mmCIF file of C-alpha atoms and ligand atoms in Angstrom:
data_model
loop_
_atom_site.group_PDB
_atom_site.id
_atom_site.type_symbol
_atom_site.label_atom_id
_atom_site.label_comp_id
_atom_site.label_asym_id
_atom_site.label_seq_id
_atom_site.Cartn_x
_atom_site.Cartn_y
_atom_site.Cartn_z
ATOM 1 C CA MET P 198 46.631 39.775 161.904
ATOM 2 C CA PHE P 199 49.963 38.517 160.614
ATOM 3 C CA ILE P 200 50.079 34.748 160.001
ATOM 4 C CA THR P 201 53.141 32.850 158.781
ATOM 5 C CA PHE P 202 53.494 29.355 157.308
ATOM 6 C CA GLU P 203 56.601 27.282 157.868
ATOM 7 C CA GLY P 204 58.011 23.852 157.210
ATOM 8 C CA VAL P 205 60.566 21.743 155.365
ATOM 9 C CA GLU P 206 60.654 21.399 151.571
ATOM 10 C CA GLY P 207 57.518 19.834 150.115
ATOM 11 C CA CYS P 208 55.441 20.187 153.306
ATOM 12 C CA GLY P 209 52.471 21.733 151.470
ATOM 13 C CA LYS P 210 52.503 25.188 153.073
ATOM 14 C CA SER P 211 52.012 27.016 149.750
ATOM 15 C CA THR P 212 48.913 24.943 148.944
ATOM 16 C CA GLN P 213 47.545 25.514 152.440
ATOM 17 C CA SER P 214 48.185 29.260 152.484
ATOM 18 C CA SER P 215 46.322 29.627 149.151
ATOM 19 C CA LEU P 216 43.418 27.547 150.459
ATOM 20 C CA LEU P 217 43.244 29.635 153.612
ATOM 21 C CA LYS P 218 43.276 32.855 151.595
ATOM 22 C CA GLY P 219 40.266 31.587 149.626
ATOM 23 C CA ALA P 220 38.398 30.603 152.795
ATOM 24 C CA LEU P 221 39.046 33.949 154.466
ATOM 25 C CA GLU P 222 37.957 35.884 151.375
ATOM 26 C CA LYS P 223 34.782 33.830 151.156
ATOM 27 C CA ASP P 224 34.189 35.019 154.696
ATOM 28 C CA GLY P 225 34.438 38.626 153.480
ATOM 29 C CA LYS P 226 37.913 39.282 154.874
ATOM 30 C CA SER P 227 40.537 41.364 153.141
ATOM 31 C CA VAL P 228 43.658 39.226 152.762
ATOM 32 C CA ILE P 229 47.051 39.349 151.096
ATOM 33 C CA LEU P 230 49.189 36.295 150.478
ATOM 34 C CA THR P 231 52.884 36.927 150.153
ATOM 35 C CA ARG P 232 56.159 35.048 150.589
ATOM 36 C CA GLU P 233 59.835 35.190 151.488
ATOM 37 C CA PRO P 234 62.130 35.456 149.767
ATOM 38 C CA GLY P 235 60.493 37.312 146.878
ATOM 39 C CA GLY P 236 57.569 39.353 148.214
ATOM 40 C CA THR P 237 58.645 42.623 146.515
ATOM 41 C CA ASP P 238 60.170 43.567 143.151
ATOM 42 C CA ILE P 239 63.620 43.792 144.688
ATOM 43 C CA GLY P 240 62.841 40.597 146.597
ATOM 44 C CA VAL P 241 62.197 38.705 143.371
ATOM 45 C CA GLU P 242 65.691 39.642 142.220
ATOM 46 C CA ILE P 243 67.191 38.691 145.583
ATOM 47 C CA ARG P 244 65.298 35.371 145.500
ATOM 48 C CA ASN P 245 66.881 34.576 142.149
ATOM 49 C CA ILE P 246 70.353 35.300 143.460
ATOM 50 C CA ILE P 247 69.848 33.237 146.608
ATOM 51 C CA LEU P 248 68.132 30.240 145.058
ATOM 52 C CA HIS P 249 69.290 30.023 141.469
ATOM 53 C CA SER P 250 72.588 31.843 141.016
ATOM 54 C CA THR P 251 75.361 29.449 140.053
ATOM 55 C CA ILE P 252 77.887 31.660 141.829
ATOM 56 C CA ASP P 253 78.777 30.338 145.290
ATOM 57 C CA PHE P 254 78.878 32.733 148.224
ATOM 58 C CA THR P 255 82.359 33.205 149.635
ATOM 59 C CA HIS P 256 81.550 34.702 153.020
ATOM 60 C CA GLU P 257 79.265 32.672 155.274
ATOM 61 C CA TYR P 258 77.112 35.715 156.049
ATOM 62 C CA SER P 259 76.398 36.725 152.448
ATOM 63 C CA GLU P 260 73.383 34.458 152.019
ATOM 64 C CA LEU P 261 72.012 35.390 155.443
ATOM 65 C CA LEU P 262 72.264 39.121 154.759
ATOM 66 C CA LEU P 263 70.465 38.749 151.448
ATOM 67 C CA PHE P 264 67.543 37.124 153.268
ATOM 68 C CA TYR P 265 67.429 40.153 155.569
ATOM 69 C CA VAL P 266 67.503 42.706 152.738
ATOM 70 C CA ASP P 267 64.578 40.800 151.237
ATOM 71 C CA ARG P 268 62.788 40.736 154.619
ATOM 72 C CA LEU P 269 63.316 44.392 155.546
ATOM 73 C CA GLU P 270 62.029 45.615 152.188
ATOM 74 C CA HIS P 271 59.139 43.165 152.364
ATOM 75 C CA VAL P 272 58.074 44.262 155.841
ATOM 76 C CA LYS P 273 58.329 47.985 155.037
ATOM 77 C CA ARG P 274 56.786 47.916 151.575
ATOM 78 C CA VAL P 275 54.194 45.156 151.830
ATOM 79 C CA ILE P 276 53.483 43.652 155.255
ATOM 80 C CA GLU P 277 53.288 46.718 157.497
ATOM 81 C CA PRO P 278 51.238 48.822 155.035
ATOM 82 C CA ALA P 279 48.741 45.943 154.612
ATOM 83 C CA LEU P 280 48.442 45.454 158.381
ATOM 84 C CA LYS P 281 47.863 49.196 158.796
ATOM 85 C CA GLU P 282 44.999 48.964 156.294
ATOM 86 C CA GLY P 283 43.464 46.256 158.475
ATOM 87 C CA LYS P 284 44.227 43.406 156.097
ATOM 88 C CA ILE P 285 45.102 39.874 157.140
ATOM 89 C CA VAL P 286 48.626 39.095 155.964
ATOM 90 C CA LEU P 287 49.494 35.481 155.137
ATOM 91 C CA CYS P 288 53.191 34.927 154.573
ATOM 92 C CA ASP P 289 54.818 31.788 153.186
ATOM 93 C CA ARG P 290 58.074 31.625 155.256
ATOM 94 C CA TYR P 291 59.483 34.279 157.590
ATOM 95 C CA ILE P 292 62.021 34.537 160.444
ATOM 96 C CA ASP P 293 61.476 30.942 161.632
ATOM 97 C CA SER P 294 62.815 29.829 158.220
ATOM 98 C CA THR P 295 66.061 31.676 158.918
ATOM 99 C CA ILE P 296 66.372 30.024 162.316
ATOM 100 C CA ALA P 297 65.637 26.588 160.859
ATOM 101 C CA TYR P 298 67.722 26.860 157.648
ATOM 102 C CA GLN P 299 70.569 29.218 158.506
ATOM 103 C CA VAL P 300 71.007 28.583 162.260
ATOM 104 C CA PHE P 301 70.137 24.875 162.510
ATOM 105 C CA GLY P 302 70.815 23.901 158.871
ATOM 106 C CA ARG P 303 73.955 25.919 158.192
ATOM 107 C CA GLY P 304 75.160 26.305 161.783
ATOM 108 C CA MET P 305 75.173 30.108 161.752
ATOM 109 C CA SER P 306 75.116 32.254 164.870
ATOM 110 C CA ARG P 307 71.735 32.459 166.579
ATOM 111 C CA ASP P 308 72.812 35.700 168.171
ATOM 112 C CA VAL P 309 73.532 37.354 164.796
ATOM 113 C CA VAL P 310 70.158 36.209 163.444
ATOM 114 C CA ASP P 311 68.377 37.520 166.553
ATOM 115 C CA ARG P 312 70.104 40.884 166.167
ATOM 116 C CA LEU P 313 69.092 41.138 162.509
ATOM 117 C CA SER P 314 65.542 40.133 163.436
ATOM 118 C CA SER P 315 65.439 42.907 166.024
ATOM 119 C CA ILE P 316 65.991 45.402 163.176
ATOM 120 C CA VAL P 317 62.970 43.926 161.392
ATOM 121 C CA ASN P 318 61.017 44.188 164.646
ATOM 122 C CA LEU P 319 57.807 42.445 163.592
ATOM 123 C CA THR P 320 56.661 39.145 165.093
ATOM 124 C CA PRO P 321 53.812 37.093 163.587
ATOM 125 C CA ASP P 322 50.602 36.788 165.589
ATOM 126 C CA LYS P 323 50.393 33.153 164.609
ATOM 127 C CA THR P 324 52.721 30.687 162.888
ATOM 128 C CA ILE P 325 51.637 27.344 161.516
ATOM 129 C CA LEU P 326 54.320 24.706 161.203
ATOM 130 C CA PHE P 327 53.621 21.894 158.742
ATOM 131 C CA ASP P 328 55.725 19.070 160.102
ATOM 132 C CA LEU P 329 56.654 16.354 157.648
ATOM 133 C CA ASN P 330 59.110 13.509 157.343
ATOM 134 C CA VAL P 331 62.064 15.028 155.479
ATOM 135 C CA GLU P 332 62.505 12.183 152.978
ATOM 136 C CA GLU P 333 58.876 12.485 151.902
ATOM 137 C CA GLY P 334 59.225 16.267 151.548
ATOM 138 C CA ILE P 335 62.320 15.990 149.369
ATOM 139 C CA ARG P 336 60.644 13.324 147.248
ATOM 140 C CA ARG P 337 57.751 15.742 146.622
ATOM 141 C CA ALA P 338 60.074 18.692 145.928
ATOM 142 C CA LYS P 339 62.007 16.628 143.377
ATOM 143 C CA LYS P 340 58.817 16.067 141.377
ATOM 144 C CA ARG P 341 58.618 19.810 140.759
ATOM 145 C CA ALA P 342 60.812 21.929 138.458
ATOM 146 C CA ASP P 343 64.592 22.351 138.816
ATOM 147 C CA LEU P 344 65.953 22.002 142.327
ATOM 148 C CA ASP P 345 67.091 25.227 144.017
ATOM 149 C CA ARG P 346 70.175 25.753 146.216
ATOM 150 C CA PHE P 347 68.446 24.376 149.331
ATOM 151 C CA GLU P 348 66.616 21.500 147.714
ATOM 152 C CA LYS P 349 70.010 20.248 146.525
ATOM 153 C CA GLU P 350 71.322 20.027 150.114
ATOM 154 C CA GLU P 351 71.893 16.594 151.670
ATOM 155 C CA LEU P 352 69.245 14.872 153.764
ATOM 156 C CA ALA P 353 71.113 15.602 157.020
ATOM 157 C CA PHE P 354 70.785 19.342 156.331
ATOM 158 C CA HIS P 355 67.004 19.011 156.000
ATOM 159 C CA GLU P 356 66.852 16.898 159.170
ATOM 160 C CA ARG P 357 68.556 19.740 161.036
ATOM 161 C CA VAL P 358 66.100 22.215 159.503
ATOM 162 C CA ARG P 359 63.202 20.108 160.770
ATOM 163 C CA GLU P 360 64.775 19.935 164.240
ATOM 164 C CA GLY P 361 65.147 23.711 164.162
ATOM 165 C CA TYR P 362 61.457 24.133 163.473
ATOM 166 C CA LEU P 363 60.470 21.715 166.233
ATOM 167 C CA ASP P 364 62.745 23.588 168.625
ATOM 168 C CA GLN P 365 61.095 26.892 167.689
ATOM 169 C CA ALA P 366 57.619 25.373 168.175
ATOM 170 C CA GLN P 367 58.627 24.206 171.626
ATOM 171 C CA LYS P 368 60.063 27.604 172.563
ATOM 172 C CA HIS P 369 57.050 29.583 171.297
ATOM 173 C CA PRO P 370 54.012 27.412 172.058
ATOM 174 C CA HIS P 371 51.529 30.298 171.986
ATOM 175 C CA ARG P 372 52.593 31.719 168.641
ATOM 176 C CA MET P 373 53.520 28.532 166.847
ATOM 177 C CA THR P 374 51.276 25.503 166.293
ATOM 178 C CA LYS P 375 52.477 22.337 164.632
ATOM 179 C CA ILE P 376 50.376 20.193 162.307
ATOM 180 C CA ASP P 377 51.663 16.691 161.620
ATOM 181 C CA VAL P 378 50.967 16.414 157.880
ATOM 182 C CA ASP P 379 52.447 12.942 157.302
ATOM 183 C CA GLY P 380 49.852 10.894 155.419
ATOM 184 C CA LYS P 381 47.122 13.533 155.822
ATOM 185 C CA ASN P 382 45.092 14.795 152.881
ATOM 186 C CA ILE P 383 44.888 18.432 151.795
ATOM 187 C CA GLY P 384 41.288 18.885 152.990
ATOM 188 C CA ASP P 385 41.973 17.573 156.496
ATOM 189 C CA ILE P 386 45.048 19.768 156.849
ATOM 190 C CA HIS P 387 42.985 22.775 155.743
ATOM 191 C CA THR P 388 40.430 21.942 158.455
ATOM 192 C CA ASP P 389 43.244 21.805 161.031
ATOM 193 C CA VAL P 390 44.556 25.194 159.870
ATOM 194 C CA LYS P 391 41.119 26.774 160.241
ATOM 195 C CA LYS P 392 40.666 25.226 163.693
ATOM 196 C CA ILE P 393 44.002 26.608 164.875
ATOM 197 C CA LEU P 394 42.939 30.065 163.731
ATOM 198 C CA GLY P 395 39.515 29.723 165.347
ATOM 199 C CA LEU P 396 37.687 29.801 161.993
ATOM 200 C CA SER P 397 35.531 26.704 162.299
HETATM 201 P P1 TYD L 726 60.269 28.376 149.103
HETATM 202 O O1 TYD L 726 59.667 29.605 148.533
HETATM 203 O O2 TYD L 726 59.477 27.618 150.098
HETATM 204 O O3 TYD L 726 60.720 27.422 147.930
HETATM 205 P P2 TYD L 726 59.731 26.588 147.023
HETATM 206 O O4 TYD L 726 58.798 27.564 146.370
HETATM 207 O O5 TYD L 726 60.671 25.901 146.073
HETATM 208 O O6 TYD L 726 59.029 25.636 147.961
HETATM 209 O O7 TYD L 726 61.620 28.785 149.852
HETATM 210 C C1 TYD L 726 62.770 29.068 149.245
HETATM 211 C C2 TYD L 726 63.950 28.459 149.976
HETATM 212 O O8 TYD L 726 64.593 29.454 150.790
HETATM 213 C C3 TYD L 726 63.610 27.302 150.895
HETATM 214 O O9 TYD L 726 64.460 26.234 150.573
HETATM 215 C C4 TYD L 726 63.965 27.806 152.280
HETATM 216 C C5 TYD L 726 64.947 28.916 152.041
HETATM 217 N N1 TYD L 726 64.937 29.982 153.072
HETATM 218 C C6 TYD L 726 66.004 30.091 153.956
HETATM 219 O O10 TYD L 726 66.957 29.302 153.899
HETATM 220 N N2 TYD L 726 66.012 31.100 154.868
HETATM 221 C C7 TYD L 726 65.006 32.012 154.963
HETATM 222 O O11 TYD L 726 65.048 32.928 155.811
HETATM 223 C C8 TYD L 726 63.899 31.890 154.041
HETATM 224 C C9 TYD L 726 62.777 32.893 154.080
HETATM 225 C C10 TYD L 726 63.911 30.866 153.105
#
């Protein structure tokens, strides 16, 4: 089972994926928790370039292609081997992030992203979208360490990202389930996650 977690900045998906990992392990399941970008050694280096390099990309596709190098290596080295061993794979961000951030946020070609995704050729069994008011998310993200390339984007960019996610959820109702996390506490959201996955 391949489960992905998605949402705007500060939506709480990292907290929830860790909590779910704990719950599944308590249940005796074998689980790995990984993330994009940065789920492999090479991915960690790519993540640094994408998020923290002070050099601006010149060609509009450079950033997008880096996400796909990260993803291809991640799928081949980590995700597919774990799935073959019968493990549950939890992944913090995946292809829906590219659609939300690069297609809706940056205005890049959906067709190009779909073609790159067809090279990856692995769709999650289930995706949980943590939907949150963008201003609240950015406020939370700003409380953390230094802001990365995306966190520094204007509010309108993050609004488009959120719209992108909602559009994906509408297009893929069986795979993708949205949780409205506005004003909800961590424990209640965790209960919702487990319910969606048929665990409680
Ligand atoms: P994330 O790990 O969620 O950052 P943080 O740990 O600070 O919450 O994600 C890194 C950033 O990369 C996030 O702003 C979204 C962006 N991103 C894309 O733009 N496209 C993608 O395909 C992926 C996977 C991430």
